[in-house]
Amino acid sequence: MSKGNYRDEVVVRKRMTIVLLGLFLLLFVLVFRLFYLMIIKGGFLSYKAKEQWTSEVKLSAKRGRILDRNGNEFAVSANVYRVDLDLNGLRQYSNTKGITLEEISDKLSVALSMEKDKILGIITKTLPSGEPMGSANLVRRIEKAEADKVTALGIKSIMVSPDTKRYYPNNNLLSHVLGTTNVDGEGLTGVELTYNKYLAGVPGMRITELDRNSGELPNIISEYTDPIQGKDVYLTIDEKIQYFADKAAEQAMKDNKAKAVTIVVTNPKTGELYALVNKPDFNPNNPREGAENSDELQRMWRNRAVNDTYEPGSIFKVITAIAAMEEGLVGENDTFNCGGSIQIGNRTIHCWKRTGHGPQNFADIIKNSCNMGFVELGRRLKAETLNKYIDKFGLGKVTGIDLPGEAKGIVKKTDKISEIDLATIAFGQTNTVNPVQFLAAFNAIANNGVWIRPHVMKEIKGAGEEVIKYDDYDSKRIVSEENTKTLRTYLERVVTEGSGKGTFIDGYHIAGKTGTAQKVNPQNGTYEAGKYVASFVGMAPADDPKLSIFIAIDEPSDGAYYAGVIATPVAKQLFNDIFNYLEFKGDASEENIAKSLLKDVIVPEVRGMNKTQATKALKDAKLEVEIQGNGSVINDMNPKPGYTVKEGTKIILYTDGSANYNKEVMVPNLGGMSKEKATELLNSLGLKASFEGEGITSQQSIEPKTIVNKGTIINIILSPNAGD
């Protein structure tokens, strides 16, 4: 081979090598690019491709109903409509029909009575990447008339479909239990939130394939999935009992000029709530009405029966009493001596009766709500044992009720409890509870020593599906049946003879306990002067309770705040309404039962008035009048002014004989009255008063029903929690 040929062959080989290397490099780049597009970016590109050739619109499911235990509707979803936009199709429609998006917006504005600029903003909205959106919701929950106007536009890319709007037929009734939903129909509070996954249902979907010009492909069947309607939630609530409780709370709020009122009614054997009321409340149909900011809104929506805590006061004595009984530290005939106060360290603890109750047995300290007796029980129990029972009864921890945001309350740790703390905890101060939590503890006494979880869901039903029944009872025996039965007899005496006698209904056996607790300032931890919560817990029938109630009146300001005066009449009316509704039979005559339900009235002074004035004054007090004699001025009357009688009692007025209106009157019962109320009443009868202490009347120097002359001075002792 010649030298020249060899050189040419070398050049050719080099060139072939370079070409082959170039081809291999190109192949490598192509393979890498394919790998990148198919493997690394495959998912994203597939998503983008589907987005281009399909139009996808989500269809809301109809939300399930919320009903009471008897099938009465509390929350329903009304039939309304929604308008969704296939934006890809709408842009294609704009191009092919020669109509601008502004003109389409104008047509929609007329049909929906919406601002044109708002509609145009939705139609031209883009993704964060800057690319146009494929679909959007234009408006929801419109009425049929508006939906028909949109349909009449004849634009396929504007889709009108059924929608749901939450509606609460009873407005404010049960609002804190039901809660409310957001604009998308998702639960925000209450049962709407707790059982949202059952109520919400499953959304449907409409998917349509598009051609390269974003128009719907002919002969292609759109994929359509029907939404699945949400399940119905049946509550343990009874609409009638809820109405009774709501009416009672409203009246208590008005009569006592209170800041708030809470009432809870339960079945103590099952833990079912029959009613739950907080006043003030809100209308879930307009849940933001009346709130100027988010803080006010949260306060308005707050379920105080579950979310808020307070010091229970003397209703807590029920827990101290059963703890001492269970530990064998007290017997029925044990004697407790109450001198009115006791010195513990550098602090003096008073009984509500400042002069003391004297010697009492165990049943008496419960009936009299004697603080000194319960201080002694606290000493016998000691901190560790008392806290053991506080824990057993579920205080200081959530009950697990199926409502959101339950507060635990505060229970002082055993190693932090001082001698003073032990005394105050024993009669209901220092620790805090929420109302539902305490009623669950009280229900254990009613349920023969078995604690059971409170709940509001009875069952959940879906069309053609298995019924889901509530099964999270978590019942457990915490104290003995024998001791709870004995304690219920003592609590019945509270209603027949003690501070709870305002609840007494002849023929019905009601057991209960009152409590008047001074409120604590959350800023500095001190008790606030003049701010109280008056509470009552009760059960019936006492021997085999089927019903229990809790009532709390927060910051009453009409001159009285003693629970025995303001909370017990509320309980009495509520018990009576429920007894009649559930057809509970009393063991007294109907006449005696009806008489015991009448309110007490103090006979006013009408002597010296003419017959017309006197008759009007007595009629205004709901008393009957009989006038004897032919004179024009009332000279005497029977019963005397100051006497306590029932509404409808006949008062005899005398016009003949010597004038007696400057002489004798009867001393009224001033128990539980504020200084202002007692002064007003005594002045109206021509009597005078002198006061010692602060608070409400716990004692008076002259016994009620005593006949005295006008001008007599009544010495009155005031106490912070008179009679509890």
XYZ file of N, CA and C in Angstrom, residues 241-474:
702
model
N -89.086 18.359 74.310
C -88.339 18.666 75.527
C -87.366 19.802 75.261
N -86.769 19.828 74.063
C -85.892 20.942 73.697
C -86.663 22.253 73.713
N -87.878 22.227 73.236
C -88.710 23.436 73.238
C -89.009 23.879 74.670
N -89.350 22.926 75.543
C -89.624 23.276 76.943
C -88.398 23.921 77.591
N -87.230 23.314 77.351
C -85.988 23.832 77.940
C -85.653 25.208 77.366
N -85.875 25.373 76.070
C -85.597 26.660 75.420
C -86.492 27.758 76.005
N -87.762 27.432 76.184
C -88.715 28.386 76.755
C -88.331 28.747 78.186
N -87.938 27.742 78.979
C -87.552 27.978 80.365
C -86.296 28.847 80.449
N -85.324 28.587 79.570
C -84.082 29.368 79.575
C -84.348 30.820 79.182
N -85.191 30.995 78.180
C -85.538 32.349 77.727
C -86.197 33.142 78.855
N -87.121 32.483 79.571
C -87.819 33.151 80.670
C -86.872 33.458 81.824
N -85.982 32.514 82.140
C -85.013 32.721 83.228
C -84.074 33.879 82.900
N -83.680 33.976 81.655
C -82.812 35.068 81.201
C -83.505 36.413 81.407
N -84.772 36.460 81.018
C -85.548 37.701 81.099
C -85.854 38.067 82.548
N -86.336 37.104 83.328
C -86.753 37.381 84.711
C -85.598 37.840 85.583
N -84.406 37.301 85.329
C -83.264 37.582 86.204
C -82.248 38.541 85.596
N -82.571 39.062 84.405
C -81.658 39.973 83.710
C -80.239 39.386 83.713
N -80.171 38.125 83.322
C -78.920 37.363 83.420
C -78.053 37.556 82.182
N -76.767 37.326 82.358
C -75.819 37.373 81.245
C -76.014 36.175 80.325
N -76.270 35.008 80.910
C -76.439 33.786 80.119
C -77.180 32.748 80.950
N -77.805 31.794 80.267
C -78.492 30.676 80.922
C -78.164 29.405 80.146
N -77.881 28.322 80.876
C -77.639 27.014 80.260
C -78.549 25.988 80.907
N -79.193 25.159 80.091
C -80.040 24.069 80.585
C -79.712 22.806 79.790
N -79.513 21.701 80.505
C -79.272 20.401 79.871
C -80.235 19.395 80.487
N -80.873 18.579 79.656
C -81.789 17.524 80.114
C -81.290 16.195 79.569
N -81.180 15.185 80.425
C -80.662 13.882 79.971
C -81.482 12.723 80.521
N -81.264 11.570 79.924
C -81.708 10.296 80.481
C -80.505 9.712 81.220
N -80.526 9.668 82.563
C -79.333 9.254 83.308
C -78.975 7.780 83.137
N -79.902 6.968 82.645
C -79.635 5.543 82.484
C -78.911 5.229 81.166
N -79.078 6.104 80.172
C -78.494 5.840 78.860
C -77.453 6.881 78.444
N -77.414 8.013 79.123
C -76.514 9.095 78.736
C -77.040 9.937 77.589
N -78.252 9.653 77.112
C -78.827 10.407 76.003
C -79.223 11.811 76.444
N -78.864 12.803 75.648
C -79.310 14.167 75.894
C -80.672 14.368 75.246
N -81.641 14.810 76.050
C -82.966 15.126 75.523
C -83.041 16.592 75.078
N -82.219 17.435 75.697
C -82.238 18.862 75.358
C -80.935 19.499 75.808
N -80.507 20.519 75.069
C -79.363 21.328 75.470
C -79.614 22.749 74.955
N -79.625 23.703 75.892
C -79.912 25.094 75.540
C -78.852 26.008 76.131
N -78.365 26.916 75.320
C -77.575 28.052 75.803
C -78.269 29.326 75.339
N -78.487 30.235 76.249
C -78.973 31.567 75.888
C -77.931 32.571 76.349
N -77.552 33.569 75.539
C -78.031 33.809 74.183
C -77.526 32.758 73.198
N -78.224 32.678 72.047
C -77.849 31.701 71.031
C -77.730 32.399 69.679
N -77.864 31.671 68.590
C -77.769 32.261 67.260
C -78.666 31.491 66.309
N -78.923 32.084 65.146
C -79.745 31.438 64.131
C -78.827 30.834 63.074
N -78.740 29.516 62.975
C -77.822 28.907 62.001
C -78.187 29.200 60.548
N -79.417 29.696 60.301
C -79.756 30.126 58.939
C -79.006 31.405 58.560
N -78.678 32.216 59.565
C -77.865 33.425 59.377
C -76.808 33.453 60.475
N -75.857 32.521 60.431
C -74.979 32.284 61.582
C -74.056 33.438 61.951
N -73.839 34.376 61.039
C -72.932 35.497 61.332
C -73.677 36.770 61.719
N -74.980 36.707 61.702
C -75.777 37.887 62.025
C -75.583 38.284 63.490
N -75.277 39.547 63.727
C -75.101 40.037 65.094
C -73.664 40.036 65.572
N -72.744 39.497 64.786
C -71.322 39.479 65.166
C -70.552 40.451 64.287
N -69.849 41.382 64.912
C -69.116 42.400 64.161
C -67.692 41.971 63.813
N -67.169 40.961 64.524
C -65.820 40.479 64.234
C -65.731 39.000 64.581
N -64.584 38.416 64.292
C -64.428 36.968 64.485
C -64.500 36.565 65.949
N -64.016 37.416 66.863
C -64.085 37.099 68.295
C -65.535 37.019 68.755
N -66.347 37.980 68.334
C -67.762 37.962 68.695
C -68.455 36.748 68.093
N -68.067 36.397 66.875
C -68.659 35.241 66.207
C -68.353 33.958 66.974
N -67.109 33.800 67.403
C -66.735 32.600 68.151
C -67.456 32.531 69.486
N -67.628 33.682 70.142
C -68.376 33.700 71.413
C -69.833 33.309 71.182
N -70.394 33.784 70.099
C -71.796 33.498 69.794
C -72.001 32.014 69.476
N -71.041 31.428 68.746
C -71.147 30.013 68.380
C -70.737 29.072 69.511
N -70.115 29.585 70.540
C -69.538 28.748 71.596
C -70.627 28.009 72.378
N -70.508 26.694 72.455
C -71.460 25.870 73.198
C -71.029 25.848 74.664
N -71.585 26.764 75.464
C -71.115 26.938 76.845
C -71.341 25.699 77.710
N -72.320 24.877 77.374
C -72.575 23.664 78.148
C -71.445 22.655 78.021
N -70.643 22.770 76.959
C -69.563 21.823 76.687
C -68.197 22.501 76.718
N -68.120 23.727 76.209
C -66.832 24.399 75.998
C -66.365 25.246 77.175
N -67.265 25.623 78.100
C -66.908 26.535 79.192
C -66.933 25.820 80.540
N -66.103 26.298 81.467
C -66.064 25.720 82.810
C -66.300 26.808 83.858
N -66.697 26.367 85.049
C -66.907 27.293 86.159
C -66.814 26.523 87.477
N -66.641 27.248 88.574
C -66.655 26.604 89.885
C -68.106 26.244 90.219
N -68.397 24.969 90.497
C -69.793 24.546 90.610
C -70.506 25.002 91.876
N -69.751 25.315 92.937
C -70.419 25.667 94.192
C -71.023 24.435 94.846
N -72.123 24.627 95.557
C -72.644 23.575 96.440
C -73.227 22.360 95.738
N -73.464 22.421 94.418
C -73.904 21.190 93.753
C -72.800 20.136 93.823
N -71.546 20.574 94.001
C -70.429 19.625 94.102
C -70.496 18.812 95.394
N -71.219 19.295 96.396
C -71.306 18.586 97.679
C -71.843 17.170 97.517
N -72.564 16.924 96.433
C -73.045 15.569 96.142
C -71.861 14.615 95.986
N -70.790 15.064 95.330
C -69.609 14.213 95.120
C -68.886 13.971 96.436
N -68.714 15.026 97.236
C -68.058 14.873 98.547
C -68.837 13.907 99.422
N -70.171 14.027 99.402
C -71.018 13.173 100.246
C -70.884 11.704 99.868
N -70.968 11.374 98.579
C -70.898 9.968 98.174
C -69.505 9.404 98.415
N -68.472 10.246 98.274
C -67.107 9.783 98.538
C -66.963 9.367 99.997
N -67.477 10.194 100.933
C -67.388 9.876 102.363
C -68.198 8.626 102.689
N -69.341 8.461 102.040
C -70.171 7.269 102.265
C -69.456 6.015 101.782
N -68.858 6.085 100.583
C -68.169 4.931 100.018
C -66.971 4.509 100.874
N -66.287 5.489 101.469
C -65.111 5.186 102.281
C -65.463 4.796 103.712
N -66.758 4.803 104.035
C -67.195 4.447 105.382
C -66.795 5.472 106.425
N -66.651 6.731 106.005
C -66.188 7.783 106.913
C -67.334 8.571 107.526
N -68.576 8.242 107.176
C -69.718 8.970 107.716
C -70.920 8.034 107.774
N -71.724 8.211 108.806
C -72.965 7.468 108.955
C -74.130 8.424 109.079
N -75.325 7.908 108.914
C -76.512 8.763 108.915
C -76.658 9.538 110.210
N -76.238 8.960 111.332
C -76.444 9.595 112.634
C -75.219 10.349 113.153
N -74.182 10.458 112.329
C -73.028 11.265 112.746
C -73.465 12.694 113.007
N -72.889 13.300 114.046
C -73.263 14.671 114.412
C -72.194 15.654 113.954
N -72.648 16.748 113.343
C -71.777 17.836 112.896
C -72.266 19.114 113.560
N -71.355 19.838 114.182
C -71.750 21.073 114.853
C -71.298 22.275 114.026
N -72.245 23.098 113.633
C -71.958 24.277 112.811
C -72.124 25.536 113.646
N -71.016 26.222 113.876
C -71.064 27.481 114.611
C -71.097 28.687 113.703
N -71.167 28.459 112.403
C -71.241 29.571 111.459
C -69.930 29.880 110.758
N -68.813 29.449 111.356
C -67.515 29.709 110.719
C -66.466 28.790 111.317
N -65.329 28.723 110.630
C -64.212 27.931 111.131
C -62.917 28.605 110.690
N -61.919 28.559 111.563
C -60.622 29.164 111.266
C -59.672 28.079 110.751
N -59.152 28.281 109.536
C -58.170 27.356 108.973
C -56.948 28.182 108.595
N -55.855 27.990 109.309
C -54.673 28.818 109.094
C -55.006 30.268 109.409
N -54.739 31.140 108.463
C -55.046 32.559 108.680
C -56.321 32.988 107.960
N -57.139 32.019 107.577
C -58.370 32.337 106.848
C -59.586 31.823 107.599
N -60.650 32.634 107.618
C -61.915 32.236 108.229
C -62.879 31.823 107.132
N -63.384 30.600 107.221
C -64.368 30.097 106.260
C -65.738 30.154 106.922
N -66.686 30.755 106.230
C -68.034 30.936 106.783
C -69.008 29.939 106.174
N -70.007 29.604 106.968
C -71.173 28.916 106.429
C -72.104 30.000 105.898
N -73.003 29.625 104.976
C -73.933 30.635 104.465
C -74.804 31.176 105.586
N -75.068 30.360 106.609
C -75.829 30.830 107.773
C -74.820 31.288 108.814
N -74.587 32.584 108.884
C -73.492 33.128 109.686
C -73.604 32.782 111.169
N -74.822 32.616 111.678
C -74.981 32.255 113.101
C -74.882 30.751 113.326
N -74.763 29.993 112.253
C -74.563 28.549 112.357
C -75.850 27.753 112.403
N -75.726 26.475 112.029
C -76.875 25.562 112.061
C -76.961 24.778 113.360
N -75.916 24.869 114.198
C -75.903 24.076 115.422
C -75.664 22.610 115.116
N -76.061 21.697 116.021
C -75.853 20.259 115.810
C -76.747 19.735 114.681
N -76.165 18.931 113.782
C -76.917 18.334 112.669
C -76.405 16.926 112.419
N -77.274 16.089 111.828
C -76.780 14.790 111.385
C -76.354 14.881 109.914
N -75.916 13.772 109.351
C -75.382 13.777 107.988
C -76.423 14.231 106.966
N -77.639 13.694 107.083
C -78.693 14.080 106.136
C -78.983 15.573 106.235
N -78.878 16.141 107.437
C -79.178 17.564 107.631
C -78.137 18.465 106.972
N -76.855 18.065 107.004
C -75.849 18.952 106.397
C -76.027 19.010 104.880
N -76.596 17.918 104.310
C -76.913 17.939 102.873
C -78.140 18.808 102.632
N -79.178 18.588 103.425
C -80.415 19.369 103.273
C -80.155 20.853 103.472
N -79.357 21.188 104.504
C -79.075 22.590 104.828
C -77.913 23.165 104.017
N -77.245 22.316 103.218
C -76.066 22.729 102.452
C -75.056 23.424 103.356
N -74.758 22.784 104.473
C -73.912 23.390 105.504
C -72.425 23.276 105.137
N -71.791 24.397 104.919
C -70.370 24.393 104.558
C -69.498 23.763 105.631
N -69.829 24.035 106.895
C -69.008 23.516 107.991
C -69.040 21.990 108.024
N -70.212 21.421 107.734
C -70.318 19.964 107.694
C -69.451 19.375 106.600
N -69.385 20.037 105.460
C -68.604 19.506 104.341
C -67.110 19.779 104.499
N -66.764 20.825 105.232
C -65.351 21.014 105.586
C -64.879 19.825 106.417
N -65.733 19.367 107.334
C -65.382 18.211 108.169
C -65.271 16.943 107.320
N -66.181 16.768 106.353
C -66.090 15.601 105.470
C -64.796 15.638 104.658
N -64.398 16.834 104.211
C -63.140 16.975 103.480
C -61.955 16.555 104.327
N -61.969 16.946 105.610
C -60.885 16.556 106.526
C -60.823 15.050 106.688
N -61.978 14.410 106.795
C -62.003 12.956 106.968
C -61.496 12.247 105.705
N -61.865 12.761 104.558
C -61.466 12.120 103.306
C -59.982 12.303 102.999
N -59.466 13.482 103.323
C -58.101 13.895 102.961
C -58.002 14.098 101.441
N -56.971 14.817 101.030
C -56.846 15.259 99.639
C -56.760 14.091 98.659
N -55.962 13.088 98.993
C -55.742 11.987 98.058
C -57.030 11.223 97.767
N -57.802 10.936 98.816
C -59.037 10.179 98.627
C -60.096 11.009 97.917
N -60.212 12.286 98.279
C -61.191 13.142 97.608
C -60.871 13.239 96.119
N -59.594 13.410 95.785
C -59.212 13.476 94.371
C -59.438 12.151 93.646
N -59.340 11.051 94.377
C -59.612 9.746 93.777
C -61.053 9.684 93.275
N -61.980 10.207 94.072
C -63.393 10.179 93.669
C -63.698 11.239 92.621
N -63.011 12.369 92.694
C -63.163 13.387 91.648
C -62.781 12.782 90.301
N -61.712 11.997 90.278
C -61.280 11.334 89.050
C -62.273 10.253 88.626
N -62.777 9.480 89.584
C -63.748 8.428 89.279
C -64.987 8.982 88.591
N -65.435 10.152 89.052
C -66.649 10.753 88.504
C -66.384 11.537 87.220
N -65.148 11.471 86.724
C -64.855 12.043 85.421
C -64.620 13.535 85.408
N -64.373 14.129 86.572
C -64.108 15.559 86.623
C -62.626 15.803 86.347
N -62.329 16.882 85.651
C -60.948 17.164 85.267
C -60.512 16.468 84.002
N -61.455 15.816 83.307
C -61.147 15.184 82.022
C -62.415 15.191 81.176
N -62.236 15.117 79.873
C -63.396 15.203 78.997
C -64.268 13.961 79.134
N -65.567 14.141 78.955
C -66.493 13.002 78.994
C -66.422 12.210 77.697
N -66.005 12.885 76.613
C -66.025 12.239 75.301
C -67.344 12.423 74.582
N -68.163 13.382 75.047
C -69.424 13.656 74.361
C -69.142 13.981 72.892
N -70.059 13.580 72.019
C -69.844 13.738 70.588
C -70.224 15.143 70.101
N -69.643 16.135 70.756
C -69.747 17.535 70.350
C -68.351 18.139 70.445
N -67.974 19.023 69.532
C -66.580 19.491 69.484
C -66.221 20.473 70.589
N -64.918 20.495 70.912
C -64.361 21.532 71.784
C -64.627 21.368 73.254
N -64.806 20.129 73.745
C -65.119 19.960 75.163
C -63.946 20.389 76.045
N -64.267 21.162 77.088
C -63.259 21.610 78.056
C -63.116 20.579 79.170
N -61.886 20.373 79.644
C -61.632 19.378 80.697
C -62.007 19.877 82.076
N -61.877 21.185 82.290
C -61.995 21.688 83.650
C -60.653 21.595 84.352
N -60.598 22.158 85.541
C -59.346 22.190 86.308
C -59.552 21.490 87.639
N -58.712 20.521 87.921
C -58.695 19.834 89.221
C -57.303 20.004 89.816
N -57.240 20.560 90.997
C -55.946 20.811 91.629
C -55.258 19.490 91.965
N -53.965 19.413 91.653
C -53.216 18.192 91.916
C -53.119 17.943 93.418
N -53.114 16.661 93.762
C -53.142 16.276 95.174
C -51.999 16.896 95.966
N -50.805 16.888 95.394
C -49.656 17.404 96.147
C -49.651 18.926 96.252
N -50.577 19.578 95.554
C -50.675 21.042 95.621
C -51.831 21.499 96.516
N -52.597 20.553 97.056
C -53.788 20.906 97.842
C -53.396 21.231 99.282
N -53.644 22.467 99.683
C -53.380 22.898 101.058
C -54.595 22.579 101.925
N -54.484 22.867 103.209
C -55.603 22.633 104.131
C -56.799 23.504 103.750
N -56.503 24.740 103.338
C -57.574 25.640 102.883
C -58.212 25.088 101.612
N -57.389 24.629 100.659
C -57.909 24.074 99.408
C -58.814 22.884 99.675
N -58.404 22.002 100.573
C -59.195 20.811 100.889
C -60.582 21.210 101.378
N -60.637 22.234 102.230
C -61.915 22.701 102.759
C -62.798 23.268 101.647
N -62.228 24.119 100.798
C -63.037 24.776 99.766
C -63.436 23.817 98.647
N -62.531 22.885 98.306
C -62.878 21.888 97.292
C -64.060 21.056 97.761
N -64.093 20.718 99.049
C -65.147 19.864 99.598
C -66.533 20.476 99.439
N -66.625 21.821 99.429
C -67.958 22.411 99.239
C -68.103 23.149 97.909
N -67.197 22.881 96.941
C -67.467 23.283 95.570
C -66.705 24.461 95.017
N -65.668 24.914 95.696
C -64.834 25.973 95.155
C -63.481 25.406 94.711
N -62.679 26.239 94.053
C -61.306 25.944 93.601
C -61.276 25.179 92.278
N -61.882 23.972 92.214
C -61.908 23.210 90.969
C -62.995 23.746 90.034
N -62.846 23.448 88.734
C -63.863 23.864 87.770
C -64.357 22.669 86.953
N -65.591 22.782 86.466
C -66.231 21.723 85.678
C -66.963 22.370 84.500
N -67.281 21.564 83.482
C -68.228 22.056 82.482
C -69.594 21.439 82.786
N -70.700 22.082 82.384
C -72.035 21.603 82.759
C -72.333 20.163 82.373
N -72.018 19.755 81.148
C -72.298 18.387 80.719
C -71.461 17.391 81.525
N -70.233 17.763 81.816
C -69.338 16.912 82.608
C -69.911 16.691 84.007
N -70.389 17.777 84.632
C -70.926 17.613 85.985
C -72.231 16.825 85.969
N -73.078 17.070 84.967
C -74.333 16.316 84.909
C -74.057 14.834 84.693
N -73.027 14.491 83.940
C -72.661 13.079 83.770
C -72.262 12.466 85.111
N -71.538 13.240 85.942
C -71.164 12.763 87.277
C -72.402 12.596 88.155
N -73.294 13.584 88.103
C -74.536 13.528 88.881
C -75.395 12.350 88.432
N -75.364 12.057 87.122
C -76.147 10.934 86.597
C -75.694 9.599 87.164
N -74.431 9.498 87.560
C -73.948 8.252 88.169
C -74.669 7.987 89.483
N -75.033 9.050 90.207
C -75.837 8.887 91.433
C -77.238 8.425 91.050
N -77.783 8.991 89.977
C -79.125 8.607 89.520
C -79.146 7.189 88.958
N -78.015 6.759 88.375
C -77.936 5.469 87.687
C -77.347 4.382 88.579
N -77.606 4.491 89.883
C -77.191 3.468 90.856
C -75.684 3.214 90.862
N -74.894 4.289 90.656
C -73.445 4.172 90.783
C -72.706 3.891 89.502
N -73.412 3.861 88.356
C -72.778 3.574 87.069
C -72.655 4.866 86.264
N -71.403 5.233 85.917
C -71.156 6.404 85.059
C -71.318 5.981 83.613
N -71.951 6.825 82.808
C -72.145 6.507 81.394
C -71.879 7.758 80.565
N -71.249 7.581 79.422
C -70.862 8.711 78.588
C -72.092 9.419 78.007
N -72.162 10.743 78.124
C -73.268 11.476 77.494
C -73.065 11.554 75.986
N -74.182 11.598 75.234
C -74.064 11.665 73.781
C -75.335 12.235 73.165
N -75.201 12.708 71.907
C -76.350 13.296 71.210
C -76.738 12.524 69.953
N -75.892 11.603 69.495
C -76.231 10.819 68.305
C -76.940 9.533 68.720
N -78.090 9.281 68.102
C -78.829 8.049 68.374
C -78.513 6.991 67.326
N -78.632 7.387 66.042
C -78.319 6.462 64.959
C -78.137 7.229 63.656
N -77.488 6.566 62.696
C -77.241 7.160 61.380
C -77.810 6.218 60.326
N -78.608 6.779 59.428
C -79.259 5.961 58.405
C -78.946 6.490 57.014
N -78.622 5.555 56.113
C -78.447 5.887 54.701
C -79.397 5.043 53.879
N -79.751 5.494 52.688
C -80.709 4.775 51.852
C -80.219 3.358 51.557
N -80.983 2.387 52.022
C -80.659 0.992 51.736
C -79.420 0.475 52.420
N -78.892 1.206 53.409
C -77.674 0.783 54.079
C -77.961 0.373 55.517
N -77.023 -0.328 56.096
C -77.165 -0.754 57.485
C -77.161 0.459 58.412
N -78.049 0.433 59.390
C -78.155 1.539 60.348
C -76.962 1.505 61.298
N -76.338 2.667 61.484
C -75.223 2.788 62.434
C -75.787 3.326 63.742
N -75.734 2.532 64.783
C -76.261 2.956 66.082
C -75.119 3.407 66.991
N -75.427 4.353 67.889
C -74.403 4.809 68.831
C -74.013 3.651 69.746
N -72.716 3.414 69.887
C -72.276 2.285 70.716
C -71.105 2.627 71.630
N -70.758 3.925 71.720
C -69.591 4.320 72.519
C -70.017 4.713 73.932
N -70.694 3.801 74.626
C -71.270 4.145 75.931
C -70.224 4.270 77.035
N -69.232 3.401 77.029
C -68.174 3.442 78.043
C -68.752 3.542 79.452
